[in-house]
Amino acid sequence: MGADLMDGREKGLKFGVVNHYHNHHHHNHHFLLPSLCCTKISAHALTVALIGAWYISNIGVLLLNKYVLSNYGFRFPIFLTVCHMTACSLFSYIAVCWMKVVPLQPIRSRSQLLKISALSVIFCASVVCGNISLRFLPVSFTQAVGATTPFFTALFAYLMTFKREAWLTYATLVPVVTGVIIASGGEPSFHLYGFIMCIAATAGRALKSVLQGILLSSEGEKLNSMNLLLYMAPLAVIVLLPAMIVMEPKVVAITIALARQDMSIIYMLILNSSMAYFVNLTNFLVTKHTSALTLQVLGNAKGAVAVVVSILLFRNPISVIGMVGYGLAVFGVILYSEAKKR
């Protein structure tokens, strides 16, 4: 430590001398340095802040969904999804059309609209399935199943575009799937219907990302994720409203009745829905400021953080086998993103 200090002091002295010399000779340098330094620090701080916001909104939505759907006993996953999509429509409109966060990309053709509609249907089906699964399963387990997304992505990419990955990449998916199977066997609160819904949600997410790559790949039709959300969210509301009326007929009346007794349900729904939009916004911004790969790595860590937080908050029983399986799955996903890099 002493040596370090000495070192530092010597450096400081040398630096002082250098600075002194610079100040005498080049007066103009001295304004450049701090501003450059600041932009670097602020860019770094912005990235860190964005990643923080991404974590908070992602995990926040998960835990709030879980709380509203199972602990609070508000058992209306479709209605919850409608709230999310309505908020996404509203905020997307504000962000893209008023605040011009990104330039507005108009829809060019009827075929492009149909493609977006197809994506929208898959998108809302996966969100609904995810919300249904949260009603029956602990967050920790839904996260373990969610780790299999790359498996489904590789599967759909192969089925739809015949795009083959290197054998190594496929090999890394073995621990992912094995891990989830082990976790399912060791999950104390395992529920088959919830599990099927969770798999459906994961497959839906993967299918959407593969389809998005295929359908909106031509230059004229490329939409960034903010614009895609601007068009997908209102379409999702249109698709979900009839489903809600058929499957959750009394939901509005029940919500109003609940709100009369206790306004907190309304605040929870508003907070939850706003956060659902911020997940998408921060997703986009983190990708823009870092890279898609960074987002994948962060996503792996997010699953683990969500598991820990949810276990602490909801105190759901966990088993050693379940955790081993989950650990194996996350390990597989990390290997997978490494193999993809090659």
Tab-separated table of N, CA and C in Angstrom, residues 20-87:
chain	number	residue	atom	x	y	z
A	20	HIS	N	1.935	21.989	-15.233
A	20	HIS	CA	2.457	23.322	-15.062
A	20	HIS	C	3.054	23.783	-16.390
A	21	TYR	N	3.832	22.866	-16.955
A	21	TYR	CA	4.503	23.148	-18.222
A	21	TYR	C	3.455	23.428	-19.316
A	22	HIS	N	2.427	22.556	-19.336
A	22	HIS	CA	1.372	22.703	-20.338
A	22	HIS	C	0.658	24.016	-20.188
A	23	ASN	N	0.354	24.371	-18.921
A	23	ASN	CA	-0.412	25.578	-18.675
A	23	ASN	C	0.339	26.794	-19.177
A	24	HIS	N	1.683	26.742	-19.032
A	24	HIS	CA	2.453	27.882	-19.473
A	24	HIS	C	2.408	28.016	-20.977
A	25	HIS	N	2.459	26.857	-21.637
A	25	HIS	CA	2.660	26.928	-23.083
A	25	HIS	C	1.369	26.893	-23.885
A	26	HIS	N	0.450	25.999	-23.472
A	26	HIS	CA	-0.780	25.888	-24.274
A	26	HIS	C	-1.960	26.202	-23.387
A	27	HIS	N	-2.426	27.412	-23.447
A	27	HIS	CA	-3.559	27.748	-22.582
A	27	HIS	C	-4.840	27.095	-23.063
A	28	ASN	N	-4.929	26.843	-24.356
A	28	ASN	CA	-6.207	26.341	-24.874
A	28	ASN	C	-6.423	24.860	-24.586
A	29	HIS	N	-5.380	24.075	-24.316
A	29	HIS	CA	-5.540	22.637	-24.064
A	29	HIS	C	-6.424	22.374	-22.884
A	30	HIS	N	-6.398	23.298	-21.963
A	30	HIS	CA	-6.815	23.071	-20.631
A	30	HIS	C	-8.340	23.051	-20.560
A	31	PHE	N	-8.985	23.599	-21.630
A	31	PHE	CA	-10.454	23.511	-21.659
A	31	PHE	C	-10.911	22.211	-22.303
A	32	LEU	N	-10.075	21.697	-23.204
A	32	LEU	CA	-10.437	20.491	-23.931
A	32	LEU	C	-10.514	19.270	-23.031
A	33	LEU	N	-9.492	19.132	-22.172
A	33	LEU	CA	-9.379	17.887	-21.400
A	33	LEU	C	-10.608	17.575	-20.556
A	34	PRO	N	-11.059	18.512	-19.692
A	34	PRO	CA	-12.195	18.143	-18.831
A	34	PRO	C	-13.436	17.775	-19.623
A	35	SER	N	-13.707	18.516	-20.724
A	35	SER	CA	-14.954	18.248	-21.443
A	35	SER	C	-14.919	16.857	-22.077
A	36	LEU	N	-13.767	16.472	-22.622
A	36	LEU	CA	-13.627	15.129	-23.198
A	36	LEU	C	-13.864	14.091	-22.126
A	37	CYS	N	-13.236	14.368	-20.991
A	37	CYS	CA	-13.348	13.469	-19.846
A	37	CYS	C	-14.809	13.316	-19.444
A	38	CYS	N	-15.499	14.445	-19.376
A	38	CYS	CA	-16.907	14.428	-18.961
A	38	CYS	C	-17.769	13.620	-19.911
A	39	THR	N	-17.567	13.827	-21.219
A	39	THR	CA	-18.417	13.087	-22.167
A	39	THR	C	-18.189	11.591	-22.011
A	40	LYS	N	-16.929	11.214	-21.761
A	40	LYS	CA	-16.636	9.800	-21.604
A	40	LYS	C	-17.332	9.260	-20.358
A	41	ILE	N	-17.195	10.023	-19.269
A	41	ILE	CA	-17.819	9.602	-18.008
A	41	ILE	C	-19.332	9.566	-18.161
A	42	SER	N	-19.901	10.599	-18.804
A	42	SER	CA	-21.359	10.650	-18.908
A	42	SER	C	-21.888	9.543	-19.807
A	43	ALA	N	-21.136	9.205	-20.869
A	43	ALA	CA	-21.559	8.104	-21.736
A	43	ALA	C	-21.550	6.797	-20.952
A	44	HIS	N	-20.517	6.642	-20.143
A	44	HIS	CA	-20.390	5.452	-19.301
A	44	HIS	C	-21.523	5.422	-18.280
A	45	ALA	N	-21.749	6.564	-17.654
A	45	ALA	CA	-22.806	6.670	-16.634
A	45	ALA	C	-24.169	6.396	-17.255
A	46	LEU	N	-24.362	6.895	-18.486
A	46	LEU	CA	-25.637	6.677	-19.179
A	46	LEU	C	-25.863	5.185	-19.407
A	47	THR	N	-24.830	4.489	-19.882
A	47	THR	CA	-24.943	3.046	-20.121
A	47	THR	C	-25.283	2.317	-18.827
A	48	VAL	N	-24.559	2.681	-17.756
A	48	VAL	CA	-24.818	2.039	-16.459
A	48	VAL	C	-26.241	2.327	-15.994
A	49	ALA	N	-26.674	3.579	-16.147
A	49	ALA	CA	-28.029	3.968	-15.734
A	49	ALA	C	-29.077	3.205	-16.548
A	50	LEU	N	-28.816	3.077	-17.856
A	50	LEU	CA	-29.754	2.358	-18.725
A	50	LEU	C	-29.869	0.898	-18.315
A	51	ILE	N	-28.691	0.292	-18.042
A	51	ILE	CA	-28.697	-1.116	-17.642
A	51	ILE	C	-29.443	-1.263	-16.318
A	52	GLY	N	-29.233	-0.309	-15.410
A	52	GLY	CA	-29.953	-0.314	-14.129
A	52	GLY	C	-31.452	-0.232	-14.343
A	53	ALA	N	-31.861	0.698	-15.215
A	53	ALA	CA	-33.288	0.884	-15.509
A	53	ALA	C	-33.868	-0.369	-16.141
A	54	TRP	N	-33.055	-1.006	-17.010
A	54	TRP	CA	-33.490	-2.232	-17.683
A	54	TRP	C	-33.738	-3.336	-16.668
A	55	TYR	N	-32.793	-3.487	-15.730
A	55	TYR	CA	-32.947	-4.495	-14.674
A	55	TYR	C	-34.179	-4.226	-13.829
A	56	ILE	N	-34.322	-2.967	-13.373
A	56	ILE	CA	-35.434	-2.631	-12.479
A	56	ILE	C	-36.768	-2.870	-13.180
A	57	SER	N	-36.884	-2.401	-14.451
A	57	SER	CA	-38.177	-2.554	-15.117
A	57	SER	C	-38.473	-4.013	-15.438
A	58	ASN	N	-37.456	-4.751	-15.889
A	58	ASN	CA	-37.653	-6.170	-16.212
A	58	ASN	C	-38.085	-6.985	-15.009
A	59	ILE	N	-37.320	-6.842	-13.926
A	59	ILE	CA	-37.611	-7.630	-12.728
A	59	ILE	C	-38.865	-7.105	-12.049
A	60	GLY	N	-39.035	-5.781	-12.104
A	60	GLY	CA	-40.229	-5.163	-11.517
A	60	GLY	C	-41.514	-5.703	-12.130
A	61	VAL	N	-41.532	-5.769	-13.471
A	61	VAL	CA	-42.722	-6.273	-14.167
A	61	VAL	C	-43.008	-7.717	-13.773
A	62	LEU	N	-41.955	-8.518	-13.755
A	62	LEU	CA	-42.098	-9.926	-13.395
A	62	LEU	C	-42.717	-10.085	-12.009
A	63	LEU	N	-42.131	-9.395	-11.041
A	63	LEU	CA	-42.585	-9.548	-9.660
A	63	LEU	C	-43.976	-8.960	-9.462
A	64	LEU	N	-44.238	-7.816	-10.110
A	64	LEU	CA	-45.567	-7.199	-9.987
A	64	LEU	C	-46.634	-8.083	-10.627
A	65	ASN	N	-46.305	-8.646	-11.814
A	65	ASN	CA	-47.243	-9.563	-12.477
A	65	ASN	C	-47.566	-10.726	-11.555
A	66	LYS	N	-46.508	-11.280	-10.991
A	66	LYS	CA	-46.659	-12.424	-10.111
A	66	LYS	C	-47.539	-12.040	-8.913
A	67	TYR	N	-47.243	-10.889	-8.331
A	67	TYR	CA	-47.986	-10.453	-7.144
A	67	TYR	C	-49.453	-10.246	-7.483
A	68	VAL	N	-49.725	-9.518	-8.565
A	68	VAL	CA	-51.106	-9.215	-8.944
A	68	VAL	C	-51.872	-10.492	-9.290
A	69	LEU	N	-51.243	-11.387	-10.079
A	69	LEU	CA	-51.961	-12.562	-10.575
A	69	LEU	C	-52.124	-13.658	-9.536
A	70	SER	N	-51.101	-13.872	-8.692
A	70	SER	CA	-51.291	-14.988	-7.775
A	70	SER	C	-51.420	-14.577	-6.313
A	71	ASN	N	-50.572	-13.641	-5.837
A	71	ASN	CA	-50.681	-13.310	-4.421
A	71	ASN	C	-51.894	-12.430	-4.115
A	72	TYR	N	-52.096	-11.430	-4.975
A	72	TYR	CA	-53.240	-10.540	-4.755
A	72	TYR	C	-54.535	-11.233	-5.170
A	73	GLY	N	-54.405	-12.207	-6.034
A	73	GLY	CA	-55.574	-13.000	-6.436
A	73	GLY	C	-56.379	-12.371	-7.563
A	74	PHE	N	-55.753	-11.472	-8.339
A	74	PHE	CA	-56.445	-10.864	-9.472
A	74	PHE	C	-56.187	-11.778	-10.666
A	75	ARG	N	-57.102	-12.771	-10.862
A	75	ARG	CA	-56.776	-13.852	-11.792
A	75	ARG	C	-57.238	-13.591	-13.221
A	76	PHE	N	-56.756	-12.482	-13.799
A	76	PHE	CA	-57.196	-12.159	-15.152
A	76	PHE	C	-56.007	-11.844	-16.047
A	77	PRO	N	-55.283	-12.897	-16.461
A	77	PRO	CA	-54.076	-12.654	-17.254
A	77	PRO	C	-54.323	-11.926	-18.581
A	78	ILE	N	-55.481	-12.174	-19.206
A	78	ILE	CA	-55.727	-11.523	-20.508
A	78	ILE	C	-55.966	-10.031	-20.300
A	79	PHE	N	-56.750	-9.712	-19.270
A	79	PHE	CA	-57.015	-8.307	-18.963
A	79	PHE	C	-55.705	-7.578	-18.629
A	80	LEU	N	-54.860	-8.248	-17.872
A	80	LEU	CA	-53.562	-7.667	-17.508
A	80	LEU	C	-52.745	-7.377	-18.771
A	81	THR	N	-52.776	-8.319	-19.717
A	81	THR	CA	-52.045	-8.133	-20.968
A	81	THR	C	-52.640	-6.985	-21.772
A	82	VAL	N	-53.969	-6.862	-21.760
A	82	VAL	CA	-54.631	-5.737	-22.448
A	82	VAL	C	-54.137	-4.418	-21.850
A	83	CYS	N	-54.051	-4.369	-20.515
A	83	CYS	CA	-53.537	-3.155	-19.856
A	83	CYS	C	-52.117	-2.857	-20.320
A	84	HIS	N	-51.290	-3.891	-20.357
A	84	HIS	CA	-49.905	-3.723	-20.798
A	84	HIS	C	-49.844	-3.163	-22.212
A	85	MET	N	-50.632	-3.779	-23.112
A	85	MET	CA	-50.568	-3.377	-24.520
A	85	MET	C	-51.145	-1.975	-24.726
A	86	THR	N	-52.168	-1.639	-23.942
A	86	THR	CA	-52.741	-0.290	-24.044
A	86	THR	C	-51.690	0.733	-23.640
A	87	ALA	N	-51.000	0.450	-22.527
A	87	ALA	CA	-49.942	1.352	-22.067
A	87	ALA	C	-48.834	1.447	-23.117
